[in-house]
Coordinates of C-alpha atoms in Angstrom, one line a residue:
M31 CA -11.7 -2.6 20.0
K32 CA -15.0 -4.3 18.5
I33 CA -14.8 -4.8 14.9
I34 CA -17.7 -6.0 12.4
I35 CA -16.9 -7.2 8.7
S36 CA -19.4 -7.9 6.3
G37 CA -18.0 -9.7 3.1
A38 CA -15.5 -13.2 3.4
Y39 CA -13.8 -12.3 0.1
A40 CA -10.6 -11.2 -0.1
I41 CA -10.2 -7.9 1.3
G42 CA -12.3 -9.1 4.4
T43 CA -9.9 -12.5 4.6
H44 CA -6.8 -10.1 4.4
L45 CA -8.1 -7.8 6.5
A46 CA -8.8 -10.7 9.5
K47 CA -5.0 -11.7 8.7
L48 CA -4.0 -8.7 9.8
L49 CA -6.5 -8.3 12.8
S50 CA -5.7 -11.9 14.1
R51 CA -2.1 -10.6 14.8
N52 CA -3.7 -7.9 17.1
R53 CA -6.8 -9.9 18.9
Y54 CA -9.1 -7.6 18.4
D55 CA -12.5 -8.6 18.9
T56 CA -13.5 -9.4 15.5
V57 CA -17.1 -11.0 13.8
L58 CA -16.7 -11.6 10.1
I59 CA -20.5 -12.0 8.7
D60 CA -21.2 -13.5 4.8
D61 CA -24.0 -15.3 3.3
D62 CA -21.9 -17.9 1.9
E63 CA -20.9 -21.1 4.4
D64 CA -18.2 -22.3 2.5
R65 CA -16.0 -18.9 2.6
L66 CA -16.8 -19.2 6.1
A67 CA -15.4 -22.4 6.5
S68 CA -12.1 -21.8 5.0
I69 CA -11.5 -19.1 7.7
N70 CA -12.5 -20.7 10.4
S71 CA -9.4 -22.4 11.2
E72 CA -6.9 -19.8 10.6
Y73 CA -8.1 -16.7 12.0
D74 CA -9.1 -15.5 15.4
L75 CA -12.4 -14.4 15.3
M76 CA -16.1 -15.3 15.3
T77 CA -18.2 -15.9 12.1
I78 CA -21.9 -15.7 11.4
H79 CA -23.4 -17.6 8.1
A80 CA -26.3 -14.8 7.3
S81 CA -26.5 -10.9 5.2
A82 CA -25.4 -8.3 7.3
S83 CA -28.2 -6.2 5.4
R84 CA -30.3 -7.8 8.1
I85 CA -31.1 -6.2 11.9
K86 CA -30.9 -9.5 13.1
T87 CA -27.7 -10.2 11.9
L88 CA -26.2 -7.2 13.2
N89 CA -27.6 -7.1 16.5
D90 CA -26.4 -10.7 17.0
A91 CA -23.2 -9.5 16.0
G92 CA -23.3 -6.7 18.4
V93 CA -23.2 -3.9 16.3
K94 CA -24.5 -1.6 19.2
N95 CA -20.7 -1.4 20.5
A96 CA -18.9 -1.8 17.5
D97 CA -16.4 0.5 17.0
L98 CA -15.9 -0.3 13.5
F99 CA -18.3 -1.7 10.6
I100 CA -16.3 -2.4 7.6
A101 CA -18.7 -3.4 4.7
V102 CA -16.5 -5.2 1.8
T103 CA -18.4 -7.2 -0.3
P104 CA -18.4 -7.4 -3.8
D105 CA -22.1 -5.6 -4.2
E106 CA -21.3 -1.2 -3.5
N107 CA -25.3 -1.2 -2.7
R108 CA -25.1 -3.9 -0.3
N109 CA -21.9 -2.2 1.6
M110 CA -23.8 1.4 1.6
N111 CA -27.3 -0.1 3.2
S112 CA -25.6 -2.3 5.4
C113 CA -23.1 0.6 6.8
I114 CA -26.4 3.0 6.8
L115 CA -28.6 0.4 9.3
A116 CA -25.0 -0.4 11.4
K117 CA -24.6 3.3 12.0
A118 CA -28.3 3.5 13.0
L119 CA -28.0 1.1 15.1
G120 CA -25.4 1.7 17.1
A121 CA -21.8 1.3 15.1
K122 CA -19.4 4.2 16.0
R123 CA -17.8 4.4 12.7
T124 CA -18.7 2.6 9.1
V125 CA -16.7 2.2 6.0
A126 CA -18.1 1.2 2.7
K127 CA -15.7 -0.4 -0.6
I128 CA -17.4 1.1 -3.6
D129 CA -17.0 0.8 -7.5
N130 CA -17.9 4.1 -8.2
N131 CA -15.2 6.8 -8.6
E132 CA -17.9 9.8 -7.9
Y133 CA -18.8 9.0 -4.6
I134 CA -15.6 10.3 -3.5
D135 CA -15.7 13.5 -4.9
P136 CA -14.9 15.4 -1.3
R137 CA -18.2 17.3 -1.9
F138 CA -20.2 14.4 -1.3
K139 CA -18.4 13.1 2.1
A140 CA -21.1 15.4 4.5
T141 CA -23.7 13.8 2.9
F142 CA -22.6 10.4 3.3
D143 CA -21.4 10.9 7.0
R144 CA -24.9 12.6 7.4
I145 CA -27.1 9.1 6.5
G146 CA -24.4 6.9 8.7
I147 CA -21.4 5.9 5.8
S148 CA -18.3 7.5 7.5
S149 CA -15.4 6.4 5.0
L150 CA -15.3 5.2 1.4
I151 CA -12.9 3.2 0.0
Y152 CA -12.5 2.6 -3.3
P153 CA -9.6 0.2 -4.1
E154 CA -9.1 1.3 -8.2
E155 CA -8.3 5.0 -6.3
L156 CA -5.7 3.6 -4.1
A157 CA -3.9 1.4 -7.0
A158 CA -3.8 4.3 -9.2
R159 CA -1.7 6.3 -6.5
D160 CA 0.7 3.1 -6.3
I161 CA 1.0 2.8 -9.6
T162 CA 1.6 6.7 -10.4
N163 CA 3.8 7.3 -7.4
G164 CA 5.6 4.2 -9.2
L165 CA 6.3 5.5 -12.5
K166 CA 7.4 9.4 -11.0
M167 CA 10.4 7.4 -10.0
S168 CA 11.5 4.6 -12.4
W169 CA 14.3 3.4 -10.3
V170 CA 12.4 2.5 -7.0
R171 CA 10.1 -0.4 -6.4
Q172 CA 8.0 1.1 -3.6
Y173 CA 7.8 4.4 -2.6
W174 CA 5.7 6.2 0.1
D175 CA 5.9 9.8 1.5
V176 CA 5.3 10.5 5.2
H177 CA 3.6 13.4 6.1
N178 CA 3.2 14.8 3.0
G179 CA 6.6 14.4 2.1
A180 CA 8.5 15.4 5.2
L181 CA 10.1 12.0 5.1
V182 CA 9.9 9.7 2.6
M183 CA 10.7 5.7 2.1
L184 CA 12.1 4.1 -0.8
G185 CA 12.3 0.2 -1.6
I186 CA 15.1 -0.4 -4.2
K187 CA 16.5 -3.3 -5.2
L188 CA 20.3 -3.9 -5.4
R189 CA 21.7 -4.8 -8.4
E190 CA 25.8 -4.8 -9.3
G191 CA 26.3 -1.1 -9.4
C192 CA 25.8 -0.9 -5.8
E193 CA 28.5 0.6 -4.0
I194 CA 27.2 0.1 -0.4
L195 CA 26.8 -3.8 -0.4
N196 CA 28.6 -6.0 2.1
Q197 CA 29.5 -3.3 4.5
P198 CA 28.2 -3.5 8.2
L199 CA 25.2 -0.7 8.5
R200 CA 26.9 0.7 11.8
T201 CA 29.3 2.5 9.2
L202 CA 27.0 3.5 6.4
C203 CA 23.7 4.9 8.5
G204 CA 25.5 6.7 11.4
P205 CA 24.2 9.6 13.2
D206 CA 25.4 12.0 10.4
D207 CA 24.1 9.9 7.3
P208 CA 21.1 11.5 5.3
Y209 CA 19.4 8.0 5.5
H210 CA 18.4 4.9 7.6
V211 CA 18.1 1.4 5.8
V212 CA 15.1 0.3 7.9
A213 CA 14.2 -3.1 6.2
I214 CA 15.4 -5.5 4.0
K215 CA 14.1 -8.4 2.0
R216 CA 16.4 -11.0 1.1
N217 CA 14.9 -14.3 -0.6
D218 CA 12.1 -15.2 1.3
E219 CA 13.1 -13.5 4.5
T220 CA 12.4 -10.0 6.4
I221 CA 15.2 -8.3 8.2
I222 CA 14.9 -5.6 10.7
P223 CA 18.7 -4.9 10.6
G224 CA 20.8 -4.0 13.4
G225 CA 24.6 -2.2 13.3
N226 CA 26.2 -5.7 11.9
D227 CA 24.0 -6.6 9.4
V228 CA 25.3 -5.5 5.7
L229 CA 23.0 -5.2 2.3
Q230 CA 23.5 -8.0 -0.4
L231 CA 23.3 -8.4 -4.0
H232 CA 19.2 -9.0 -5.2
D233 CA 18.8 -7.6 -1.5
I234 CA 15.0 -5.3 -1.6
A235 CA 16.1 -2.2 0.8
F236 CA 14.5 0.4 2.3
F237 CA 15.5 3.3 2.7
M238 CA 14.1 5.9 5.0
T239 CA 15.2 9.6 4.2
T240 CA 14.6 13.1 3.5
R241 CA 13.7 14.3 -0.3
Q242 CA 16.5 16.5 -0.6
Y243 CA 18.8 13.3 -0.4
I244 CA 16.8 11.1 -3.0
P245 CA 19.5 11.8 -5.6
Y246 CA 21.9 10.8 -3.1
I247 CA 20.6 7.7 -2.6
R248 CA 20.1 7.0 -6.4
R249 CA 23.8 7.3 -6.3
I250 CA 24.7 5.3 -3.9
V251 CA 22.7 2.3 -4.9
G252 CA 23.6 2.5 -8.7
K253 CA 20.3 3.5 -10.1
E254 CA 21.7 6.5 -11.8
G255 CA 21.4 5.5 -15.3
Y256 CA 17.8 4.3 -15.3
A257 CA 16.4 7.0 -17.3
D258 CA 13.3 8.8 -16.0
V259 CA 9.5 7.8 -17.2
K260 CA 8.4 9.5 -20.1
N261 CA 6.5 7.4 -22.1
V262 CA 4.5 5.0 -20.5
I263 CA 2.3 1.8 -22.4
I264 CA -1.1 0.5 -19.8
M265 CA -1.8 -3.1 -21.0
G266 CA -5.8 -3.0 -19.9
G267 CA -8.5 -0.1 -19.8
G268 CA -10.3 -0.8 -16.7
A269 CA -11.3 1.7 -13.8
T270 CA -7.6 1.8 -12.5
A271 CA -6.0 2.2 -15.8
V272 CA -8.1 5.7 -16.2
R273 CA -7.6 7.1 -12.6
A274 CA -3.9 5.8 -13.3
M275 CA -4.3 8.3 -16.0
E276 CA -5.7 10.8 -14.6
K277 CA -2.9 11.3 -11.9
M278 CA 0.3 10.8 -14.1
P279 CA 2.4 14.1 -14.8
E280 CA 1.7 15.8 -17.9
Y281 CA 5.0 15.1 -19.0
M282 CA 4.6 11.3 -19.3
N283 CA 2.8 10.6 -22.5
V284 CA 0.6 7.4 -22.1
K285 CA -0.6 4.6 -24.4
I286 CA -3.6 2.6 -23.1
I287 CA -3.9 -0.7 -25.3
E288 CA -7.3 -2.4 -24.4
Q289 CA -8.3 -6.1 -26.4
D290 CA -11.7 -5.1 -26.0
E291 CA -13.3 -2.8 -28.7
Q292 CA -16.5 -1.8 -27.0
R293 CA -14.3 -0.4 -24.0
C294 CA -12.0 1.6 -26.3
E295 CA -15.2 3.7 -27.3
V296 CA -16.0 4.1 -23.8
L297 CA -12.4 4.9 -23.0
N298 CA -12.3 7.6 -25.5
E299 CA -14.8 9.2 -23.9
L300 CA -13.6 8.9 -20.6
V301 CA -9.8 9.6 -21.0
D302 CA -8.3 13.0 -22.5
T303 CA -7.4 11.6 -25.4
S304 CA -5.1 14.5 -25.9
R305 CA -2.8 13.0 -23.1
A306 CA -3.5 9.8 -24.0
M307 CA -3.8 7.0 -27.1
I308 CA -6.2 4.6 -27.1
I309 CA -5.5 1.5 -29.2
H310 CA -7.3 -1.5 -29.5
G311 CA -5.2 -4.9 -29.4
D312 CA -3.6 -7.5 -27.6
G313 CA -0.8 -6.0 -25.2
R314 CA 1.1 -9.3 -25.1
D315 CA 1.2 -8.9 -28.9
I316 CA 5.2 -8.1 -29.6
G317 CA 4.4 -6.9 -33.0
L318 CA 1.9 -4.5 -31.7
L319 CA 4.4 -3.5 -28.7
T320 CA 7.3 -2.9 -31.0
E321 CA 4.4 -0.9 -33.8
E322 CA 4.0 1.9 -30.8
G323 CA 7.2 2.1 -30.0
I324 CA 8.3 -0.5 -26.9
K325 CA 12.0 0.2 -27.6
N326 CA 11.3 3.9 -26.4
T327 CA 8.9 3.2 -23.7
Q328 CA 10.4 3.6 -20.1
A329 CA 7.3 1.7 -18.2
F330 CA 4.9 -0.7 -18.9
V331 CA 2.2 -1.3 -16.7
A332 CA -0.1 -4.3 -16.8
L333 CA -3.5 -3.7 -15.6
A334 CA -5.7 -7.0 -17.2
P335 CA -7.6 -8.6 -15.0
N336 CA -6.4 -11.5 -15.1
A337 CA -2.8 -12.2 -13.1
E338 CA -0.9 -14.8 -15.5
T339 CA -1.5 -12.5 -18.1
N340 CA -0.2 -9.5 -16.3
I341 CA 2.7 -11.1 -15.2
L342 CA 3.5 -12.9 -18.5
A343 CA 2.9 -9.1 -20.5
C344 CA 5.8 -7.7 -18.0
L345 CA 7.9 -10.2 -18.5
T346 CA 7.9 -10.0 -22.7
A347 CA 7.9 -5.9 -21.8
K348 CA 11.5 -6.3 -19.5
R349 CA 12.8 -8.7 -22.4
L350 CA 12.2 -6.0 -24.9
G351 CA 14.2 -3.8 -23.0
V352 CA 11.6 -1.7 -20.7
R353 CA 13.2 -1.6 -17.2
K354 CA 10.2 -0.4 -15.2
T355 CA 7.0 -2.6 -15.3
V356 CA 4.4 -2.6 -12.7
A357 CA 1.7 -5.5 -12.6
M358 CA -1.7 -5.8 -11.1
V359 CA -1.6 -9.2 -9.6
E360 CA -5.2 -9.6 -7.5
N361 CA -4.4 -13.3 -6.8
L362 CA -2.7 -12.9 -3.6
D363 CA -1.1 -16.7 -4.3
Y364 CA 0.5 -15.3 -7.1
V365 CA 2.5 -11.9 -5.6
T366 CA 5.5 -14.2 -4.2
M367 CA 6.0 -15.5 -7.6
A368 CA 5.6 -12.4 -9.4
E369 CA 8.7 -11.0 -6.8
S370 CA 10.7 -14.1 -7.6
L371 CA 10.5 -13.6 -11.2
D372 CA 11.9 -9.8 -10.9
I373 CA 8.4 -8.1 -12.2
G374 CA 8.8 -4.9 -10.3
T375 CA 6.1 -3.1 -8.7
I376 CA 3.3 -5.2 -8.1
I377 CA -0.1 -4.2 -7.1
N378 CA -2.6 -5.4 -5.1
K379 CA -6.1 -3.9 -4.6
K380 CA -7.2 -6.0 -1.7
A381 CA -4.0 -5.5 -0.2
L382 CA -4.0 -2.3 -0.4
A383 CA -7.7 -1.6 0.7
A384 CA -7.1 -4.2 3.8
S385 CA -4.4 -2.1 4.2
H386 CA -6.3 1.2 4.1
I387 CA -9.1 0.2 6.6
Y388 CA -6.0 -1.3 9.1
Q389 CA -5.3 2.2 10.0
M390 CA -8.7 3.4 11.3
M391 CA -8.1 0.5 13.7
L392 CA -6.0 1.8 15.8
D393 CA -6.5 3.6 19.2
A394 CA -3.3 5.7 19.4
D395 CA -3.0 9.0 17.5
V396 CA -1.9 7.9 14.2
N397 CA -1.9 9.8 11.2
N398 CA -0.9 7.4 8.3
T399 CA -0.5 3.9 8.3
R400 CA 0.7 1.0 5.8
F401 CA 1.0 -2.0 5.4
L402 CA 3.9 -3.6 3.1
M403 CA 2.5 -7.1 2.1
S404 CA 5.7 -8.0 0.4
I405 CA 7.8 -7.8 3.4
N406 CA 4.8 -9.0 6.2
T407 CA 5.6 -4.7 7.8
D408 CA 3.5 -2.2 9.3
I409 CA 4.9 1.4 8.9
A410 CA 2.5 3.7 11.1
E411 CA 3.2 7.3 11.6
F412 CA 2.2 7.9 15.8
V413 CA 2.4 11.1 16.8
A414 CA 3.6 11.8 20.5
Q415 CA 1.1 12.6 23.1
P416 CA 1.9 14.5 26.2
G417 CA 3.3 12.9 29.2
S418 CA 3.8 9.6 27.1
K419 CA 6.6 7.4 27.7
I420 CA 8.6 8.0 24.1
T421 CA 8.7 11.8 25.5
R422 CA 10.4 11.0 28.7
K423 CA 13.7 8.8 27.7
K424 CA 16.0 8.6 24.4
V425 CA 15.2 6.0 21.7
F426 CA 17.9 3.8 23.3
E427 CA 16.6 3.6 26.2
L428 CA 13.1 3.3 25.5
G429 CA 12.8 -1.2 25.1
L430 CA 11.3 -0.8 22.1
P431 CA 9.8 -4.5 21.4
K432 CA 11.7 -7.1 19.3
G433 CA 10.9 -6.4 15.4
A434 CA 10.2 -2.4 15.8
T435 CA 12.5 0.4 14.9
I436 CA 11.9 3.9 14.7
G437 CA 12.9 5.5 10.7
G438 CA 12.8 9.2 11.6
L439 CA 10.3 11.7 13.1
V440 CA 8.5 15.1 11.8
R441 CA 8.8 18.2 14.1
N442 CA 7.3 21.3 12.9
G443 CA 6.8 20.1 9.5
E444 CA 10.0 19.2 9.0
G445 CA 11.9 15.7 8.7
Y446 CA 14.3 14.4 11.0
L447 CA 16.5 10.9 11.0
V448 CA 16.4 9.1 14.3
N449 CA 19.5 7.5 16.1
G450 CA 19.9 6.3 19.3
D451 CA 20.7 9.5 21.0
T452 CA 17.5 11.1 19.8
Q453 CA 15.0 12.6 22.2
V454 CA 11.2 12.3 20.8
Q455 CA 9.1 15.7 21.7
E456 CA 5.3 15.9 22.3
G457 CA 4.0 17.0 18.9
D458 CA 6.2 14.8 17.0
S459 CA 5.3 12.4 14.2
V460 CA 7.0 9.6 14.6
V461 CA 7.3 6.7 11.7
V462 CA 8.0 3.3 13.2
F463 CA 8.4 -0.2 11.2
C464 CA 7.1 -3.3 12.8
Y465 CA 7.9 -6.7 11.5
N466 CA 5.2 -9.0 12.4
I467 CA 4.2 -7.8 15.6
D468 CA 1.1 -6.2 17.4
L469 CA 1.2 -2.6 16.3
T470 CA -0.5 -2.1 20.1
K471 CA 2.1 -2.9 21.8
L472 CA 3.6 0.4 20.7
E473 CA 0.6 2.7 21.7
K474 CA 1.6 2.7 24.8
F475 CA 4.7 4.1 24.0
F476 CA 2.8 7.1 22.5
N477 CA -0.4 7.3 24.5

C-alpha cells in the first residue's frame, strides 16, 4: 500500500511512527526542512521538502499510484485543497484534517466526496467522544465499544479493593467466565498475558467482556464505591469542551470555567446554557473551585491549551477530593509523566486522529481499529472471510503471532468471549489485541 502524508506536524509524525512498524510505502511531504530532518533518521519513509498544494510535488511523490493521501497540516484550507488535487491526479482515497465542525455534518459527505475529499478528520470530535465515554463510567480509565456495544473493552486501574489480585489468570478467565484480561500495563511494561500471569496492585488491566457483565467486573475490581458522575467541571472552553458538553448525557450538570472573558461570551452563544453554566475564571483557583462546588463534583476535565496546566489542575482537583479526572495532554512527551502521576484519563487529540487514519490503511475487512497509546497496542476488529485460515482451525491451533491475542468475537450481532477451543466462523467480527507487531501479519488469517 502506498501512502502519502502532507504535514510533518504531530499527527503526521505520530502516524509515521505507526506506519514504520508495518513497512508501508510511505512518503511524507512538508515545506519545512527542519521538521523533515527530525523525522528522516527515525522512521523508514521517503520525505519531500516542498508544498503538497503543488501539482509537481504530488506527481513527484507518485500520487497516481497512491492508495491513500492524508493532509494533516494545521491549515484546513491547504488540507482540503491538496486532497482535491491528489484525488484528481489519481489517489484512490483522500483524508483531510479540519478545524470546522460544520463540515462533519453527514448531509455534506456526498458533496465532499464528489469534489475529491473521501474523509474528514475533526480531532476535537474524536476527543469529545473519548471524554464522554470516560465520564459515563467514573471507575474506568479507558472504555471502547466494539461492534456497537456487542463487546466492550474496559481499562481499569487496580487498587487495594480488587479481589482478583495475585491469582493466575488461568483460574480467573476460564471458558465459562464472563471476561478476559487481554492486556496489562505494569509501570512502563505492556504484557499480553498468558494463563500463568497474575494481576498486581496498581496495574492497569484491560478487560474484554459483554455489556451485561460490566457491573460484575466493577464489583470484582473493587470499584462499587466510586460515585457515578453527575456534576462535571470543565476547565477550558475551547472547541473540544463544546463538543464534549454536547455529547454528555442530560443527567450530567456541567460547569465550564474559561479564563478569557471574550471566549465566555462566545460560549454563551455556542452552548445550551440550560445544561451548562459558563464561569469566567481560572480553573486552577482553589477558592473559585470551592465556591463552584468542587467538593460535590465527581469529575474534573482539564482542556486548557497547555499540558502542564492541565496536569497541575487535575492534581489539584484530586487533592480536593475529585476521583475522576481527565487531562488533555497534547505534548506526547508528557503523556507518560501524566500517567505516572495517576492523573486518570489522558486525552491526546493528535494520537486519536492518527489512530483513526491508521484504520483506513488496513487491507483486510476491518470495521474498527484503535491504537492504545499508553500500552503501544492496536485493537483491531477483523471480519473473517469465507474460507479464511481463521475459520479452518480452532483458536489454539492457529499459531497467531507472538504479541497477538483474540479478545472476543461478534456473531449475528451478539458478543462472545473466545477461548482456545473456539471455532471462528465466516462473517464473525473478531477482536484482536496486538502488542508491538505488524497488523498486516494478521490479515492473512482473515482474508
